[in-house]
PDB file of C-alpha atoms in Angstrom:
ATOM      1  CA  UNK A1321     128.292  87.843  95.813  1.00 53.00           C
ATOM      2  CA  UNK A1322     126.434  91.634  96.202  1.00 69.00           C
ATOM      3  CA  UNK A1323     122.882  91.016  97.166  1.00 93.00           C
ATOM      4  CA  UNK A1324     120.982  91.557  94.847  1.00 96.00           C
ATOM      5  CA  UNK A1325     122.273  91.088  91.456  1.00 96.00           C
ATOM      6  CA  UNK A1326     120.141  91.911  88.085  1.00 97.00           C
ATOM      7  CA  UNK A1327     120.563  91.776  84.652  1.00 97.00           C
ATOM      8  CA  UNK A1328     121.674  92.785  81.656  1.00 96.00           C
ATOM      9  CA  UNK A1329     122.536  96.620  83.237  1.00 95.00           C
ATOM     10  CA  UNK A1330     121.517  98.302  79.659  1.00 96.00           C
ATOM     11  CA  UNK A1331     119.105  97.082  77.653  1.00 95.00           C
ATOM     12  CA  UNK A1332     117.368  98.102  74.170  1.00 94.00           C
ATOM     13  CA  UNK A1333     115.365  96.506  72.269  1.00 91.00           C
ATOM     14  CA  UNK A1334     112.967  97.737  69.607  1.00 88.00           C
ATOM     15  CA  UNK A1335     108.379  97.559  70.027  1.00 87.00           C
ATOM     16  CA  UNK A1336     109.003  94.473  68.848  1.00 86.00           C
ATOM     17  CA  UNK A1337     111.071  92.715  70.963  1.00 87.00           C
ATOM     18  CA  UNK A1338     110.857  90.583  73.217  1.00 92.00           C
ATOM     19  CA  UNK A1339     113.410  90.400  76.145  1.00 94.00           C
ATOM     20  CA  UNK A1340     113.288  89.489  80.384  1.00 96.00           C
ATOM     21  CA  UNK A1341     115.205  91.151  82.610  1.00 97.00           C
ATOM     22  CA  UNK A1342     116.134  89.055  85.484  1.00 98.00           C
ATOM     23  CA  UNK A1343     117.155  89.096  89.436  1.00 98.00           C
ATOM     24  CA  UNK A1344     118.959  86.791  91.915  1.00 97.00           C
ATOM     25  CA  UNK A1345     119.136  87.394  95.395  1.00 96.00           C
ATOM     26  CA  UNK A1346     121.692  85.890  97.287  1.00 94.00           C
ATOM     27  CA  UNK A1347     120.413  86.925 100.965  1.00 92.00           C
ATOM     28  CA  UNK A1348     117.862  84.043 101.586  1.00 90.00           C
ATOM     29  CA  UNK A1349     114.682  86.640 101.760  1.00 90.00           C
ATOM     30  CA  UNK A1350     111.219  85.344 100.730  1.00 88.00           C
ATOM     31  CA  UNK A1351     109.925  88.071  98.625  1.00 90.00           C
ATOM     32  CA  UNK A1352     110.925  89.187  95.679  1.00 93.00           C
ATOM     33  CA  UNK A1353     109.799  93.317  93.725  1.00 93.00           C
ATOM     34  CA  UNK A1354     109.708  94.859  89.870  1.00 95.00           C
ATOM     35  CA  UNK A1355     109.668  98.498  90.656  1.00 94.00           C
ATOM     36  CA  UNK A1356     110.160 101.473  88.270  1.00 95.00           C
ATOM     37  CA  UNK A1357     111.550 104.327  88.252  1.00 93.00           C
ATOM     38  CA  UNK A1358     111.075 106.743  86.397  1.00 91.00           C
ATOM     39  CA  UNK A1359     112.480 110.433  85.251  1.00 84.00           C
ATOM     40  CA  UNK A1360     110.894 112.998  87.833  1.00 75.00           C
ATOM     41  CA  UNK A1361     108.220 110.102  88.690  1.00 82.00           C
ATOM     42  CA  UNK A1362     108.188 108.430  92.727  1.00 82.00           C
ATOM     43  CA  UNK A1363     109.209 104.933  92.116  1.00 89.00           C
ATOM     44  CA  UNK A1364     106.422 102.486  91.418  1.00 90.00           C
ATOM     45  CA  UNK A1365     105.903  98.775  92.633  1.00 91.00           C
ATOM     46  CA  UNK A1366     105.010  96.716  89.431  1.00 93.00           C
ATOM     47  CA  UNK A1367     104.842  93.301  91.219  1.00 92.00           C
ATOM     48  CA  UNK A1368     105.225  90.846  94.875  1.00 90.00           C
ATOM     49  CA  UNK A1369     106.422  87.931  94.864  1.00 90.00           C
ATOM     50  CA  UNK A1370     106.033  86.441  98.685  1.00 83.00           C
ATOM     51  CA  UNK A1371     107.379  82.815  98.996  1.00 73.00           C
ATOM     52  CA  UNK A1372     107.216  82.244  94.997  1.00 66.00           C
ATOM     53  CA  UNK A1373     103.309  83.193  95.206  1.00 71.00           C
ATOM     54  CA  UNK A1374     102.370  86.521  93.227  1.00 71.00           C
ATOM     55  CA  UNK A1375     100.690  88.505  96.342  1.00 70.00           C
ATOM     56  CA  UNK A1376     101.125  92.014  94.373  1.00 72.00           C
ATOM     57  CA  UNK A1377     100.102  93.315  90.868  1.00 73.00           C
ATOM     58  CA  UNK A1378      99.607  97.423  90.641  1.00 73.00           C
ATOM     59  CA  UNK A1379      97.644  97.468  87.703  1.00 83.00           C
ATOM     60  CA  UNK A1380     100.821  96.911  84.908  1.00 91.00           C
ATOM     61  CA  UNK A1381      99.679  96.213  81.467  1.00 92.00           C
ATOM     62  CA  UNK A1382     100.617  93.327  80.070  1.00 92.00           C
ATOM     63  CA  UNK A1383     103.324  93.849  78.001  1.00 94.00           C
ATOM     64  CA  UNK A1384     105.020  93.239  81.511  1.00 95.00           C
ATOM     65  CA  UNK A1385     104.898  89.584  82.522  1.00 94.00           C
ATOM     66  CA  UNK A1386     107.061  88.584  85.871  1.00 94.00           C
ATOM     67  CA  UNK A1387     107.750  85.261  87.183  1.00 94.00           C
ATOM     68  CA  UNK A1388     109.148  83.921  89.681  1.00 93.00           C
ATOM     69  CA  UNK A1389     110.235  80.458  88.938  1.00 92.00           C
ATOM     70  CA  UNK A1390     111.971  79.728  92.973  1.00 91.00           C
ATOM     71  CA  UNK A1391     112.080  82.706  96.315  1.00 88.00           C
ATOM     72  CA  UNK A1392     115.897  82.871  94.543  1.00 94.00           C
ATOM     73  CA  UNK A1393     114.687  84.145  91.366  1.00 96.00           C
ATOM     74  CA  UNK A1394     112.376  87.063  89.759  1.00 96.00           C
ATOM     75  CA  UNK A1395     112.188  87.246  85.898  1.00 97.00           C
ATOM     76  CA  UNK A1396     110.447  90.434  83.798  1.00 97.00           C
ATOM     77  CA  UNK A1397     109.402  89.562  80.537  1.00 96.00           C
ATOM     78  CA  UNK A1398     108.988  92.035  78.148  1.00 95.00           C
ATOM     79  CA  UNK A1399     107.498  92.067  74.681  1.00 93.00           C
ATOM     80  CA  UNK A1400     105.660  95.029  72.202  1.00 92.00           C
ATOM     81  CA  UNK A1401     106.921  97.974  74.388  1.00 92.00           C
ATOM     82  CA  UNK A1402     105.995 101.073  74.073  1.00 93.00           C
ATOM     83  CA  UNK A1403     108.826 104.269  74.534  1.00 93.00           C
ATOM     84  CA  UNK A1404     107.255 105.266  77.558  1.00 92.00           C
ATOM     85  CA  UNK A1405     108.341 102.110  79.372  1.00 94.00           C
ATOM     86  CA  UNK A1406     111.758 103.714  78.693  1.00 95.00           C
ATOM     87  CA  UNK A1407     113.524 103.742  82.730  1.00 95.00           C
ATOM     88  CA  UNK A1408     115.301 101.726  85.062  1.00 95.00           C
ATOM     89  CA  UNK A1409     113.541  98.412  86.698  1.00 97.00           C
ATOM     90  CA  UNK A1410     114.922  97.654  90.268  1.00 96.00           C
ATOM     91  CA  UNK A1411     114.406  93.996  91.734  1.00 96.00           C
ATOM     92  CA  UNK A1412     114.075  94.897  95.224  1.00 95.00           C
ATOM     93  CA  UNK A1413     114.543  91.849  97.989  1.00 93.00           C
ATOM     94  CA  UNK A1414     113.475  91.353 102.057  1.00 90.00           C
ATOM     95  CA  UNK A1415     112.635  88.809 104.378  1.00 86.00           C
ATOM     96  CA  UNK A1416     109.028  88.891 105.878  1.00 80.00           C
ATOM     97  CA  UNK A1417     106.517  87.349 107.712  1.00 72.00           C
ATOM     98  CA  UNK A1418     106.783  86.345 112.130  1.00 62.00           C
ATOM     99  CA  UNK A1419     110.761  87.638 113.706  1.00 58.00           C
ATOM    100  CA  UNK A1420     111.865  89.320 110.623  1.00 56.00           C
ATOM    101  CA  UNK A1421     109.175  92.103 109.660  1.00 59.00           C
ATOM    102  CA  UNK A1422     110.388  94.343 109.583  1.00 67.00           C
ATOM    103  CA  UNK A1423     110.357  95.500 106.013  1.00 67.00           C
ATOM    104  CA  UNK A1424     113.807  95.986 104.870  1.00 83.00           C
ATOM    105  CA  UNK A1425     114.262  96.381 100.966  1.00 90.00           C
ATOM    106  CA  UNK A1426     117.500  95.055  99.597  1.00 93.00           C
ATOM    107  CA  UNK A1427     118.193  97.110  95.860  1.00 95.00           C
ATOM    108  CA  UNK A1428     119.698  96.204  93.040  1.00 96.00           C
ATOM    109  CA  UNK A1429     121.479  97.869  90.855  1.00 95.00           C
ATOM    110  CA  UNK A1430     118.722  98.593  88.003  1.00 95.00           C
ATOM    111  CA  UNK A1431     118.800  97.713  84.174  1.00 96.00           C
ATOM    112  CA  UNK A1432     118.008 100.964  82.174  1.00 95.00           C
ATOM    113  CA  UNK A1433     115.682  99.959  79.226  1.00 96.00           C
ATOM    114  CA  UNK A1434     115.782 101.753  76.419  1.00 95.00           C
ATOM    115  CA  UNK A1435     112.281 101.254  73.831  1.00 94.00           C
ATOM    116  CA  UNK A1436     113.318 102.707  70.326  1.00 91.00           C
TER     117      UNK A1436
ATOM    118  CA  UNK B1404      96.822 103.819 102.275  1.00 77.00           C
ATOM    119  CA  UNK B1405     100.242 104.976 102.818  1.00 85.00           C
ATOM    120  CA  UNK B1406     102.266 107.502 101.820  1.00 90.00           C
ATOM    121  CA  UNK B1407     105.149 109.573 101.842  1.00 94.00           C
ATOM    122  CA  UNK B1408     105.988 114.078 101.369  1.00 94.00           C
ATOM    123  CA  UNK B1409     109.289 114.951  99.947  1.00 95.00           C
ATOM    124  CA  UNK B1410     108.962 118.407  99.956  1.00 95.00           C
ATOM    125  CA  UNK B1411     111.429 120.001  98.603  1.00 95.00           C
ATOM    126  CA  UNK B1412     112.774 118.427  94.847  1.00 94.00           C
ATOM    127  CA  UNK B1413     116.019 119.493  95.943  1.00 96.00           C
ATOM    128  CA  UNK B1414     118.793 121.095  98.228  1.00 98.00           C
ATOM    129  CA  UNK B1415     121.386 122.732  98.288  1.00 97.00           C
ATOM    130  CA  UNK B1416     124.357 123.003 100.937  1.00 97.00           C
ATOM    131  CA  UNK B1417     127.807 123.913 101.200  1.00 97.00           C
ATOM    132  CA  UNK B1418     130.440 121.147 102.144  1.00 97.00           C
ATOM    133  CA  UNK B1419     130.349 120.903 106.163  1.00 97.00           C
ATOM    134  CA  UNK B1420     127.230 122.439 106.640  1.00 97.00           C
ATOM    135  CA  UNK B1421     124.360 120.578 108.493  1.00 97.00           C
ATOM    136  CA  UNK B1422     121.910 119.004 105.646  1.00 97.00           C
ATOM    137  CA  UNK B1423     118.417 117.922 106.143  1.00 98.00           C
ATOM    138  CA  UNK B1424     116.181 116.317 103.715  1.00 98.00           C
ATOM    139  CA  UNK B1425     112.436 116.423 104.721  1.00 98.00           C
ATOM    140  CA  UNK B1426     110.321 113.510 105.152  1.00 98.00           C
ATOM    141  CA  UNK B1427     106.872 113.219 106.254  1.00 97.00           C
ATOM    142  CA  UNK B1428     104.363 110.484 106.360  1.00 96.00           C
ATOM    143  CA  UNK B1429     100.650 109.490 106.383  1.00 94.00           C
ATOM    144  CA  UNK B1430      99.582 106.245 107.890  1.00 90.00           C
ATOM    145  CA  UNK B1431      96.419 104.239 109.249  1.00 88.00           C
ATOM    146  CA  UNK B1432      98.894 102.700 111.664  1.00 85.00           C
ATOM    147  CA  UNK B1433     102.418 102.541 113.397  1.00 85.00           C
ATOM    148  CA  UNK B1434     105.249 103.316 111.210  1.00 90.00           C
ATOM    149  CA  UNK B1435     107.978 101.348 109.818  1.00 92.00           C
ATOM    150  CA  UNK B1436     109.673 104.510 108.487  1.00 95.00           C
ATOM    151  CA  UNK B1437     113.656 104.491 106.316  1.00 95.00           C
ATOM    152  CA  UNK B1438     115.443 105.848 104.415  1.00 97.00           C
ATOM    153  CA  UNK B1439     117.908 105.260 101.048  1.00 96.00           C
ATOM    154  CA  UNK B1440     120.567 106.647  98.892  1.00 96.00           C
ATOM    155  CA  UNK B1441     120.915 106.167  95.578  1.00 95.00           C
ATOM    156  CA  UNK B1442     123.699 107.374  93.203  1.00 93.00           C
ATOM    157  CA  UNK B1443     123.814 108.211  89.045  1.00 87.00           C
ATOM    158  CA  UNK B1444     123.189 105.517  87.662  1.00 81.00           C
ATOM    159  CA  UNK B1445     122.658 102.722  90.893  1.00 87.00           C
ATOM    160  CA  UNK B1446     120.500 100.916  92.896  1.00 90.00           C
ATOM    161  CA  UNK B1447     118.639 101.931  96.484  1.00 93.00           C
ATOM    162  CA  UNK B1448     120.832 101.763  98.895  1.00 94.00           C
ATOM    163  CA  UNK B1449     119.567 101.272 102.750  1.00 93.00           C
ATOM    164  CA  UNK B1450     121.080 104.017 105.348  1.00 95.00           C
ATOM    165  CA  UNK B1451     118.607 103.762 108.465  1.00 95.00           C
ATOM    166  CA  UNK B1452     115.317 102.774 109.547  1.00 93.00           C
ATOM    167  CA  UNK B1453     112.890 103.083 112.583  1.00 93.00           C
ATOM    168  CA  UNK B1454     111.153 100.175 113.530  1.00 89.00           C
ATOM    169  CA  UNK B1455     110.753 101.451 117.607  1.00 85.00           C
ATOM    170  CA  UNK B1456     112.115 102.315 120.614  1.00 86.00           C
ATOM    171  CA  UNK B1457     113.910 105.448 120.429  1.00 89.00           C
ATOM    172  CA  UNK B1458     113.098 107.963 117.918  1.00 92.00           C
ATOM    173  CA  UNK B1459     116.026 108.925 117.028  1.00 95.00           C
ATOM    174  CA  UNK B1460     118.561 106.526 115.118  1.00 95.00           C
ATOM    175  CA  UNK B1461     121.499 106.536 113.628  1.00 95.00           C
ATOM    176  CA  UNK B1462     122.169 105.013 110.321  1.00 93.00           C
ATOM    177  CA  UNK B1463     125.344 104.803 107.630  1.00 90.00           C
ATOM    178  CA  UNK B1464     128.499 107.620 106.767  1.00 92.00           C
ATOM    179  CA  UNK B1465     126.933 109.598 109.207  1.00 95.00           C
ATOM    180  CA  UNK B1466     123.714 109.744 108.501  1.00 97.00           C
ATOM    181  CA  UNK B1467     120.457 110.412 111.615  1.00 97.00           C
ATOM    182  CA  UNK B1468     117.148 110.501 111.479  1.00 97.00           C
ATOM    183  CA  UNK B1469     114.450 111.331 113.889  1.00 95.00           C
ATOM    184  CA  UNK B1470     111.210 110.114 114.016  1.00 95.00           C
ATOM    185  CA  UNK B1471     108.460 113.001 115.535  1.00 95.00           C
ATOM    186  CA  UNK B1472     104.449 111.204 115.625  1.00 93.00           C
ATOM    187  CA  UNK B1473     102.954 113.903 116.646  1.00 94.00           C
ATOM    188  CA  UNK B1474     104.437 115.845 112.834  1.00 95.00           C
ATOM    189  CA  UNK B1475     104.149 112.826 111.594  1.00 95.00           C
ATOM    190  CA  UNK B1476     108.211 113.654 110.224  1.00 97.00           C
ATOM    191  CA  UNK B1477     111.134 111.830 110.148  1.00 98.00           C
ATOM    192  CA  UNK B1478     113.730 114.138 108.604  1.00 98.00           C
ATOM    193  CA  UNK B1479     116.821 112.876 107.352  1.00 98.00           C
ATOM    194  CA  UNK B1480     120.042 114.948 108.942  1.00 98.00           C
ATOM    195  CA  UNK B1481     123.769 115.288 108.493  1.00 97.00           C
ATOM    196  CA  UNK B1482     125.988 117.547 111.058  1.00 96.00           C
ATOM    197  CA  UNK B1483     128.328 117.986 108.442  1.00 97.00           C
ATOM    198  CA  UNK B1484     128.145 117.155 104.428  1.00 97.00           C
ATOM    199  CA  UNK B1485     130.739 116.202 101.803  1.00 97.00           C
ATOM    200  CA  UNK B1486     130.932 116.549  98.586  1.00 97.00           C
ATOM    201  CA  UNK B1487     130.371 112.337  97.862  1.00 95.00           C
ATOM    202  CA  UNK B1488     126.535 112.394 100.235  1.00 96.00           C
ATOM    203  CA  UNK B1489     125.489 114.818  96.768  1.00 97.00           C
ATOM    204  CA  UNK B1490     122.685 112.055  95.453  1.00 96.00           C
ATOM    205  CA  UNK B1491     118.509 111.476  95.236  1.00 96.00           C
ATOM    206  CA  UNK B1492     117.577 110.485  98.662  1.00 97.00           C
ATOM    207  CA  UNK B1493     114.178 108.825  98.969  1.00 96.00           C
ATOM    208  CA  UNK B1494     112.026 107.876 102.714  1.00 96.00           C
ATOM    209  CA  UNK B1495     109.134 105.639 102.730  1.00 94.00           C
ATOM    210  CA  UNK B1496     106.789 104.119 105.157  1.00 93.00           C
ATOM    211  CA  UNK B1497     105.513 100.601 105.294  1.00 88.00           C
ATOM    212  CA  UNK B1498     102.204  99.987 107.578  1.00 83.00           C
ATOM    213  CA  UNK B1499     103.113  97.265 110.422  1.00 78.00           C
ATOM    214  CA  UNK B1500     101.190  94.298 109.284  1.00 73.00           C
ATOM    215  CA  UNK B1501     102.021  95.371 105.230  1.00 76.00           C
ATOM    216  CA  UNK B1502     105.424  94.154 103.776  1.00 74.00           C
ATOM    217  CA  UNK B1503     105.006  96.976 100.677  1.00 79.00           C
ATOM    218  CA  UNK B1504     107.073 100.481 100.683  1.00 86.00           C
ATOM    219  CA  UNK B1505     105.587 103.279 100.121  1.00 89.00           C
ATOM    220  CA  UNK B1506     107.935 105.749  98.930  1.00 92.00           C
ATOM    221  CA  UNK B1507     108.453 109.679  98.394  1.00 93.00           C
ATOM    222  CA  UNK B1508     109.286 111.219  94.963  1.00 92.00           C
ATOM    223  CA  UNK B1509     113.045 111.264  96.411  1.00 94.00           C
ATOM    224  CA  UNK B1510     115.171 114.550  97.124  1.00 96.00           C
ATOM    225  CA  UNK B1511     118.182 115.943  95.015  1.00 96.00           C
ATOM    226  CA  UNK B1512     120.962 117.092  97.338  1.00 97.00           C
ATOM    227  CA  UNK B1513     124.194 118.902  96.289  1.00 97.00           C
ATOM    228  CA  UNK B1514     126.953 119.334  98.233  1.00 97.00           C
ATOM    229  CA  UNK B1515     129.415 121.984  96.901  1.00 96.00           C
ATOM    230  CA  UNK B1516     132.922 122.093  97.510  1.00 94.00           C
TER     231      UNK B1516
END
């Protein structure tokens, strides 16, 4: 098992569809993240979950809805997306807290989303 | 607020030559600094980090980086580049006490045979 697994790797959806991206980490970490990577742009932090609680929402449109049912799983629910939402969505995890707070993120392979 | 600048969009070197990818950062306090590499259609892979101690840190695949506090820099280096080092490289910074990483825009490295 790789450390952080994302499914699906590729997703094509219409603007009226509803789909979800899934992320699972096998590293025993307590924090999980969603990043958006668009061509020619820096990585954008979207959401952070720390001990299953959402601690960061970087002004992300409501058509993106995260869910973190436990410390190992993270979802990104997608609905009524726009073509400009086409990007690579990266999930990451890390261990935060006293004694382990080096902030090193472990990334999944990403989900390539295309919105038609 | 924390930020990272990678001043070069692209770096081109010949195989066997030294490779340097530049990074400067800005944080209010003491930084944690990281380098990641991304190959096409893949996620980011961790290369190395500076937390504390020796300013020269060594990482995966023969890469190293030097922390320079006075210049607020953390340049990535490899003495002899390989064609397989061609990829997108990201520098990142985190301020101690915060868990969020800020990434630079990335530098595309091309190593020609």
